[in-house]
Coordinates of C-alpha atoms and ligand atoms in Angstrom, one line a residue:
M193 CA 0.0 0.0 0.0
A194 CA 1.2 3.5 -0.8
I195 CA 2.7 5.4 2.2
L196 CA 0.7 8.5 3.2
K197 CA 2.6 11.7 3.6
A198 CA 1.9 15.1 5.1
V199 CA 0.1 17.4 2.7
R200 CA 2.4 19.5 0.5
G201 CA 3.3 22.8 2.3
T202 CA 2.7 21.3 5.8
R203 CA 5.4 19.5 7.8
D204 CA 6.1 17.6 11.0
L205 CA 8.2 19.2 13.6
L206 CA 10.3 16.5 15.4
P207 CA 12.7 16.4 18.3
P208 CA 15.3 17.6 18.9
E209 CA 14.2 20.6 16.7
T210 CA 11.0 21.0 18.8
E211 CA 13.3 21.9 21.7
L212 CA 14.4 25.0 19.8
W213 CA 10.7 25.8 19.1
N214 CA 9.9 25.6 22.8
R215 CA 12.9 27.7 23.8
V216 CA 11.8 30.4 21.3
E217 CA 8.3 30.4 22.6
A218 CA 9.4 30.4 26.3
T219 CA 11.6 33.5 25.5
A220 CA 8.8 35.2 23.7
R221 CA 6.4 34.6 26.7
A222 CA 9.0 35.9 29.2
V223 CA 9.6 39.1 27.1
F224 CA 5.9 39.6 26.6
A225 CA 5.3 39.3 30.3
R226 CA 7.8 42.0 31.0
Y227 CA 5.8 44.4 28.8
G228 CA 2.4 43.5 30.4
F229 CA 1.0 41.2 27.7
G230 CA -1.5 38.4 28.5
E231 CA -2.1 35.3 26.3
I232 CA -5.2 35.0 24.1
R233 CA -6.2 31.8 22.2
T234 CA -8.8 32.2 19.5
P235 CA -10.3 29.4 17.4
V236 CA -8.4 28.1 14.4
F237 CA -11.4 28.5 12.2
E238 CA -13.7 31.5 12.0
P239 CA -16.6 32.7 9.8
T240 CA -15.2 33.5 6.4
E241 CA -16.8 36.9 6.6
L242 CA -14.4 37.9 9.4
F243 CA -11.5 37.8 7.0
A244 CA -13.4 39.2 4.0
R245 CA -14.3 42.2 6.1
G246 CA -11.2 42.4 8.3
V247 CA -8.4 41.5 5.9
G248 CA -10.0 42.8 2.7
E249 CA -11.6 41.1 -0.3
E250 CA -9.0 42.5 -2.7
T251 CA -6.0 41.1 -0.8
D252 CA -4.1 38.0 -2.1
I253 CA -4.9 36.3 1.2
V254 CA -8.6 36.6 0.9
S255 CA -8.9 36.4 -2.9
K256 CA -6.8 33.3 -3.4
E257 CA -5.1 31.8 -0.4
M258 CA -7.8 30.9 2.2
Y259 CA -8.9 27.4 3.1
T260 CA -12.6 27.9 3.0
W261 CA -15.5 25.4 3.1
E262 CA -19.2 25.3 3.6
D263 CA -20.0 23.6 6.9
R264 CA -22.4 20.7 6.7
G265 CA -23.6 21.5 10.2
R266 CA -26.0 19.7 12.5
A267 CA -28.5 22.3 13.4
D268 CA -30.4 24.3 10.7
S269 CA -28.8 27.4 12.1
D270 CA -25.3 26.5 11.2
K271 CA -25.9 24.6 8.0
G272 CA -24.2 26.1 5.0
Q273 CA -22.2 28.6 7.0
S274 CA -19.0 29.5 5.2
L275 CA -16.0 28.8 7.5
T276 CA -12.2 29.5 7.0
L277 CA -9.0 28.3 8.6
R278 CA -7.5 31.5 9.9
P279 CA -4.9 33.0 7.6
E280 CA -3.7 35.4 10.3
N281 CA -4.7 36.1 13.8
T282 CA -5.3 39.9 14.1
A283 CA -8.9 39.7 12.8
G284 CA -9.7 36.9 15.3
V285 CA -8.2 38.9 18.2
V286 CA -10.2 42.0 17.3
R287 CA -13.4 39.9 16.9
A288 CA -12.8 38.5 20.4
Y289 CA -12.1 41.9 21.8
I290 CA -15.5 43.1 20.5
E291 CA -17.4 40.0 21.4
H292 CA -16.2 40.0 25.0
K293 CA -16.5 43.8 25.4
M294 CA -12.9 44.0 26.4
G295 CA -12.8 47.7 25.8
D296 CA -15.6 48.5 28.2
A297 CA -13.3 48.9 31.3
G298 CA -11.5 51.6 29.4
M299 CA -8.2 49.8 29.9
L300 CA -5.6 49.2 27.2
Q301 CA -5.6 45.5 26.2
K302 CA -2.2 43.9 25.6
L303 CA -2.6 40.5 24.1
F304 CA -0.3 37.9 22.6
Y305 CA -0.9 34.7 20.7
I306 CA 1.2 31.7 19.5
G307 CA -0.4 29.4 17.0
P308 CA -0.7 28.0 13.4
Q309 CA -2.1 30.0 10.5
F310 CA -3.1 28.7 7.1
R311 CA -2.6 30.1 3.6
R312 CA -2.7 28.3 0.2
E313 CA 0.6 29.8 -1.0
R314 CA 3.2 28.2 -3.3
P315 CA 5.3 26.2 -0.9
Q316 CA 9.0 27.0 -0.8
R317 CA 11.8 27.4 1.8
G318 CA 10.4 29.6 4.6
R319 CA 6.9 29.5 3.1
Y320 CA 4.4 26.9 4.2
R321 CA 0.6 26.3 4.0
Q322 CA 0.4 25.7 7.7
F323 CA 2.9 28.0 9.4
W324 CA 3.2 29.4 12.9
Q325 CA 3.0 32.9 14.1
I326 CA 3.9 34.6 17.4
G327 CA 2.0 37.8 17.5
A328 CA 0.8 40.5 19.8
E329 CA -1.9 43.3 19.7
V330 CA -2.2 46.4 21.8
L331 CA -5.7 48.0 21.5
G332 CA -8.3 49.8 23.4
P333 CA -10.7 52.8 23.4
A334 CA -9.0 56.0 22.4
W335 CA -9.1 57.3 26.0
S336 CA -6.8 54.4 27.0
G337 CA -4.0 55.9 25.0
S338 CA -4.2 53.2 22.3
E339 CA -3.6 55.8 19.6
S340 CA -0.4 57.1 21.1
A341 CA 2.8 57.0 19.2
L342 CA 4.4 55.7 22.4
R343 CA 2.6 52.4 21.9
D344 CA 4.0 52.0 18.4
A345 CA 7.5 52.7 19.8
E346 CA 7.0 50.4 22.7
V347 CA 6.0 47.5 20.5
L348 CA 9.0 48.0 18.2
E349 CA 11.4 48.3 21.1
M350 CA 9.9 45.1 22.5
L351 CA 10.5 43.3 19.2
A352 CA 14.1 44.6 19.1
A353 CA 14.6 43.2 22.7
L354 CA 13.0 39.9 21.8
L355 CA 15.2 39.4 18.7
N356 CA 18.3 40.4 20.6
E357 CA 17.5 38.0 23.4
L358 CA 16.9 35.2 21.0
G359 CA 20.3 36.0 19.5
V360 CA 19.1 36.9 16.0
K361 CA 22.0 38.7 14.2
G362 CA 21.8 41.5 11.7
W363 CA 18.1 42.2 11.8
R364 CA 16.8 45.3 10.1
L365 CA 13.7 47.3 10.9
A366 CA 12.0 49.0 8.0
L367 CA 9.4 51.6 9.0
N368 CA 6.8 53.7 7.2
S369 CA 3.5 55.5 7.7
V370 CA 0.6 54.8 5.4
G371 CA -1.5 57.6 7.1
S372 CA -5.1 57.7 8.0
A373 CA -7.8 55.8 6.1
T374 CA -8.5 59.1 4.2
D375 CA -4.8 59.6 3.4
R376 CA -4.6 56.1 2.1
A377 CA -7.7 56.5 -0.1
R378 CA -6.3 59.7 -1.6
Y379 CA -2.9 58.0 -2.2
S380 CA -4.6 54.9 -3.7
A381 CA -6.4 57.2 -6.1
A382 CA -3.2 59.0 -7.0
L383 CA -1.4 55.7 -7.6
R384 CA -4.3 54.5 -9.8
D385 CA -4.0 57.7 -11.9
A386 CA -0.2 57.4 -12.2
L387 CA -0.5 53.7 -13.1
A388 CA -3.3 54.1 -15.7
P389 CA -1.0 55.2 -18.6
V390 CA 1.8 52.7 -17.9
K391 CA 0.2 49.6 -16.4
H392 CA 0.0 47.8 -19.8
L393 CA 3.9 47.7 -19.6
M394 CA 3.8 45.8 -16.3
C395 CA 3.5 42.1 -15.4
E396 CA 0.0 40.5 -15.3
D397 CA -0.2 40.6 -11.5
N398 CA 0.6 44.3 -11.4
Q399 CA -1.9 45.1 -14.2
R400 CA -4.6 43.5 -12.0
R401 CA -3.4 45.2 -8.8
A402 CA -3.2 48.6 -10.5
E403 CA -7.0 48.4 -10.7
T404 CA -8.1 46.4 -7.7
N405 CA -5.5 47.3 -5.0
P406 CA -2.8 49.8 -6.3
L407 CA -1.0 49.8 -3.0
R408 CA 0.0 46.2 -3.6
V409 CA 1.9 47.2 -6.7
L410 CA 4.5 48.8 -4.4
D411 CA 5.1 45.4 -2.8
S412 CA 5.9 43.8 -6.2
K413 CA 9.3 42.2 -6.5
D414 CA 9.0 41.9 -10.3
P415 CA 12.4 43.1 -11.6
G416 CA 11.0 44.4 -14.9
D417 CA 8.5 46.7 -13.1
Q418 CA 10.9 48.3 -10.6
E419 CA 11.6 51.4 -12.8
I420 CA 7.9 52.3 -13.1
I421 CA 7.4 51.6 -9.4
N422 CA 10.3 53.8 -8.4
G423 CA 8.8 56.7 -10.3
L424 CA 5.3 56.4 -8.6
P425 CA 4.1 59.0 -6.1
K426 CA 5.3 58.6 -2.5
I427 CA 2.8 58.1 0.4
A428 CA 4.8 60.6 2.5
D429 CA 3.4 63.4 0.3
Y430 CA -0.1 62.3 1.1
L431 CA -0.1 62.2 4.9
D432 CA -2.2 64.8 6.7
E433 CA -0.7 66.8 9.5
A434 CA -1.8 64.5 12.3
S435 CA -0.3 61.5 10.7
Q436 CA 2.9 63.3 9.9
E437 CA 3.1 64.3 13.6
H438 CA 2.3 60.8 14.7
F439 CA 5.1 59.3 12.6
A440 CA 7.6 61.9 13.8
Q441 CA 6.7 61.0 17.4
V442 CA 7.2 57.3 16.7
K443 CA 10.7 58.0 15.2
A444 CA 11.7 60.3 18.0
A445 CA 10.7 57.7 20.6
L446 CA 12.7 55.0 18.8
D447 CA 15.7 57.3 18.6
S448 CA 15.5 58.0 22.3
C449 CA 15.6 54.3 23.2
G450 CA 18.3 53.5 20.7
V451 CA 16.3 51.3 18.3
E452 CA 17.7 51.6 14.8
Y453 CA 15.3 51.7 11.8
V454 CA 15.3 52.6 8.1
V455 CA 12.3 54.6 6.7
E456 CA 11.1 52.8 3.6
P457 CA 8.5 54.8 1.6
R458 CA 7.4 51.7 -0.3
L459 CA 6.5 49.7 2.7
V460 CA 2.7 49.7 2.7
R461 CA 2.0 46.1 3.4
G462 CA -0.8 44.1 1.8
L463 CA -3.6 44.0 4.3
D464 CA -6.4 46.5 4.1
Y465 CA -6.6 47.3 7.7
Y466 CA -3.3 49.1 8.2
T467 CA -3.2 52.8 9.1
R468 CA -0.3 55.0 10.0
T469 CA 2.7 53.0 11.2
T470 CA 3.7 49.9 9.2
F471 CA 6.9 48.0 9.7
E472 CA 8.8 44.9 8.8
F473 CA 11.9 43.2 10.3
T474 CA 14.1 41.4 7.8
V475 CA 17.3 39.4 8.2
P476 CA 20.3 39.5 5.8
D477 CA 20.6 37.1 2.9
G478 CA 22.3 33.9 3.9
S479 CA 20.2 33.6 7.1
G480 CA 18.5 30.5 5.8
L481 CA 15.3 32.1 4.4
G482 CA 16.2 32.1 0.7
T483 CA 14.2 34.8 -0.9
Q484 CA 11.7 35.0 2.0
N485 CA 13.7 37.4 4.2
A486 CA 10.8 39.0 6.1
L487 CA 10.9 37.7 9.6
L488 CA 7.9 39.6 10.9
G489 CA 5.5 42.4 10.0
G490 CA 2.9 44.5 11.5
G491 CA 1.4 47.9 11.9
R492 CA -1.4 50.1 13.3
Y493 CA -5.0 49.4 12.5
D494 CA -7.1 52.2 13.9
G495 CA -10.3 51.4 12.0
L496 CA -10.3 47.6 12.2
S497 CA -12.7 47.2 15.1
E498 CA -15.3 49.4 13.3
M499 CA -14.8 47.4 10.1
L500 CA -15.9 44.4 12.1
G501 CA -18.9 46.2 13.6
G502 CA -17.3 47.0 16.9
P503 CA -16.6 50.3 18.8
K504 CA -13.7 52.6 18.0
A505 CA -10.6 50.7 19.2
P506 CA -7.3 51.9 17.7
G507 CA -4.5 49.4 18.0
I508 CA -1.2 48.2 16.8
G509 CA 0.2 44.7 16.4
F510 CA 2.6 42.4 14.7
A511 CA 3.1 38.7 13.7
I512 CA 6.4 37.0 13.7
G513 CA 6.8 34.0 11.3
E514 CA 8.0 31.5 13.8
D515 CA 9.1 29.0 11.1
R516 CA 11.3 31.7 9.6
L517 CA 12.6 32.7 13.0
I518 CA 13.7 29.1 13.7
L519 CA 15.3 28.7 10.2
T520 CA 17.2 32.0 10.9
L521 CA 18.4 30.9 14.3
Q522 CA 19.5 27.5 12.9
A523 CA 21.3 29.0 9.9
Q524 CA 23.0 31.7 12.0
A525 CA 24.2 29.2 14.6
A526 CA 25.6 27.0 11.8
E527 CA 27.4 29.9 10.3
A528 CA 28.9 31.0 13.6
E529 CA 30.1 27.4 14.2
A530 CA 31.7 27.3 10.8
K531 CA 33.6 30.5 11.4
K532 CA 35.1 29.3 14.7
M533 CA 38.8 28.5 15.0
D534 CA 39.9 24.9 15.1
A535 CA 41.2 25.0 18.7
F536 CA 41.9 27.1 21.8
I537 CA 45.0 26.1 23.8
A538 CA 44.6 26.7 27.5
P539 CA 47.8 26.6 29.6
M540 CA 47.2 25.6 33.2
G541 CA 49.4 28.2 35.0
V542 CA 51.9 30.7 33.6
G543 CA 54.6 28.0 33.8
Q544 CA 52.9 26.3 30.9
N545 CA 52.7 29.4 28.6
A546 CA 55.9 28.6 26.7
A547 CA 54.8 25.0 26.1
A548 CA 51.4 26.2 25.0
L549 CA 52.9 28.6 22.5
S550 CA 55.2 26.0 21.1
L551 CA 52.3 23.6 20.7
A552 CA 50.3 26.4 19.0
S553 CA 53.2 27.1 16.6
E554 CA 53.4 23.4 15.7
L555 CA 49.7 23.1 15.0
R556 CA 49.6 26.4 13.0
R557 CA 52.4 25.1 10.8
A558 CA 50.2 22.0 10.2
G559 CA 47.6 24.5 8.8
L560 CA 45.2 24.7 11.8
S561 CA 43.7 28.0 13.1
I562 CA 44.7 28.3 16.8
E563 CA 44.2 30.7 19.6
V564 CA 46.3 30.6 22.8
G565 CA 45.0 31.6 26.2
D566 CA 47.2 32.8 29.1
G567 CA 48.2 30.6 32.1
S568 CA 46.9 33.2 34.5
F569 CA 43.3 32.5 33.3
R570 CA 41.2 30.5 35.7
L571 CA 39.9 27.3 34.1
K572 CA 36.4 28.7 33.9
K573 CA 37.6 31.8 32.0
S574 CA 39.5 29.6 29.6
F575 CA 36.4 27.5 29.0
E576 CA 34.3 30.6 28.2
A577 CA 36.8 32.1 25.9
A578 CA 37.4 28.8 24.1
D579 CA 33.7 28.1 23.7
K580 CA 33.2 31.5 22.0
L581 CA 36.2 31.3 19.8
A582 CA 36.9 27.7 18.9
R583 CA 35.3 24.3 18.3
K584 CA 37.7 22.5 20.6
M585 CA 40.0 23.3 23.6
V586 CA 43.3 21.7 24.3
I587 CA 44.5 21.7 28.0
V588 CA 48.2 22.0 28.6
G589 CA 49.1 21.2 32.2
E590 CA 52.3 19.8 33.8
D591 CA 51.1 16.2 33.3
E592 CA 50.2 16.7 29.7
V593 CA 53.6 18.2 29.0
S594 CA 55.5 15.4 30.7
S595 CA 53.4 12.5 29.3
G596 CA 52.9 14.0 25.8
I597 CA 49.1 13.0 26.1
L598 CA 46.8 16.1 25.8
T599 CA 43.3 16.6 27.0
V600 CA 41.0 17.8 24.2
K601 CA 37.5 19.1 24.9
D602 CA 35.0 19.0 22.0
F603 CA 32.3 21.6 22.7
A604 CA 29.7 20.5 20.1
A605 CA 29.9 16.8 21.2
G606 CA 30.3 17.7 24.9
E607 CA 33.2 15.2 25.2
Q608 CA 36.6 15.2 26.7
T609 CA 39.3 12.8 25.3
K610 CA 43.0 12.1 25.7
V611 CA 45.1 12.4 22.5
P612 CA 48.8 11.7 22.0
R613 CA 50.7 14.8 20.7
A614 CA 51.6 13.1 17.4
E615 CA 47.9 12.6 16.6
L616 CA 46.7 16.0 17.9
A617 CA 46.6 17.8 14.5
A618 CA 44.5 15.1 12.9
A619 CA 42.2 14.9 15.9
L620 CA 41.6 18.7 15.8
R621 CA 40.8 18.6 12.1
Q622 CA 37.9 16.2 12.6
Ligands
AMP47 P1 1.7 38.7 7.4 O1 0.6 38.2 8.3 O2 1.5 38.4 6.0 O3 2.0 40.1 7.7 O4 3.0 37.9 7.8 C1 3.7 38.1 9.0 C2 4.9 37.1 9.0 O5 4.4 35.8 9.0 C3 5.8 37.3 7.8 O6 6.8 38.3 8.0 C4 6.4 35.9 7.7 O7 7.5 35.8 8.6 C5 5.3 35.0 8.2 N1 4.6 34.3 7.2 C6 3.6 34.8 6.4 N2 3.2 33.9 5.5 C7 3.9 32.7 5.7 C8 4.0 31.4 5.1 N3 3.2 31.0 4.1 N4 4.9 30.5 5.6 C9 5.7 30.9 6.7 N5 5.7 32.1 7.2 C10 4.8 33.0 6.8

């Protein structure tokens, strides 16, 4: 009988990799707790209408990527209801916020979630049909301060802290403002006008977007269309005074807490609900994500609650692609390991310094990369230095010098072995 396999674009996560997933989630929970976030868990499927209204009919997600079905139902009341596996979690969180009247107390709500999302995208490295997001939302009635630029900066500073704590190297924060809903509408109209005479020169996808959702044209990676895109009007010229001021405050707050960012005028993001601040964190090429270098994205959504029939509840949130975060951590750890020196030689006492240097010289002549510690280091300090710099550590004490048998510690394997001096170069090369 044929073997059954996981559906294309979905995958099993197995030990020991799941340990890394748990470590990432535990770190995220610890960081979120320090900023006052509580966990929310919403259903994995929701009424299709939630995403149609919340994410937007014209987005790629809603128009072609959702897993939607008509429920067979048991009671007449739910027969034929259209249901969808959630493609993202913000709409579900805002629905829950409205349904449970979470804004009634006038308090700012700070909520985080960790869970699977589903999109029918073309599977590739870093892009799956079931993927995981770690996300958070800050929302509340206007009098709770939910509109304040301080909230945007706090969320961004928290993300910087989380990525640093996880050890993600070289991340880059791209930042923009898409203005109020009115600014956005004026800008969309301007883009549509600017695109009308040239859109026939663009790829098929962009020709369609130019009509249905011109903001999406800016996201396009199509190389042939970049010249036209670079010449399009910029959103910054369409922001009203209040949005300009809000954006200036976000940037000033980030400057004051030392979070670096790059303003990227083309960063508008695909979902309909974004207003004002939008952002994306990327990692450098070679971080294991192939062409999918966006680690996380988010922004402000001041009108979303009203779009879902709720009260005014401005908010800001983000979603980290957990699969991509894990791939990045794995690739960066492998790269750091590959860059390490072959060995660190640790003399046990200054009396062994000369012997250690002579051993280093011999091994370097054999072509190995070697660092030498100092005999005045305590063993613990030697271990720490060696673990950072090299794959292995060679201990040179009195016994080792007299017997010609050296003690070698292999950090990755966590093993300590005895090696005769004549075989040392070969052992370190392994
Ligand atoms: P979005 O909800 O589209 O703003 O995406 C937020 C983050 O989720 C992205 O920056 C990615 O890291 C991640 N993401 C989105 N779609 C996928 C996917 N199909 N597979 C893996 N990660 C994804």
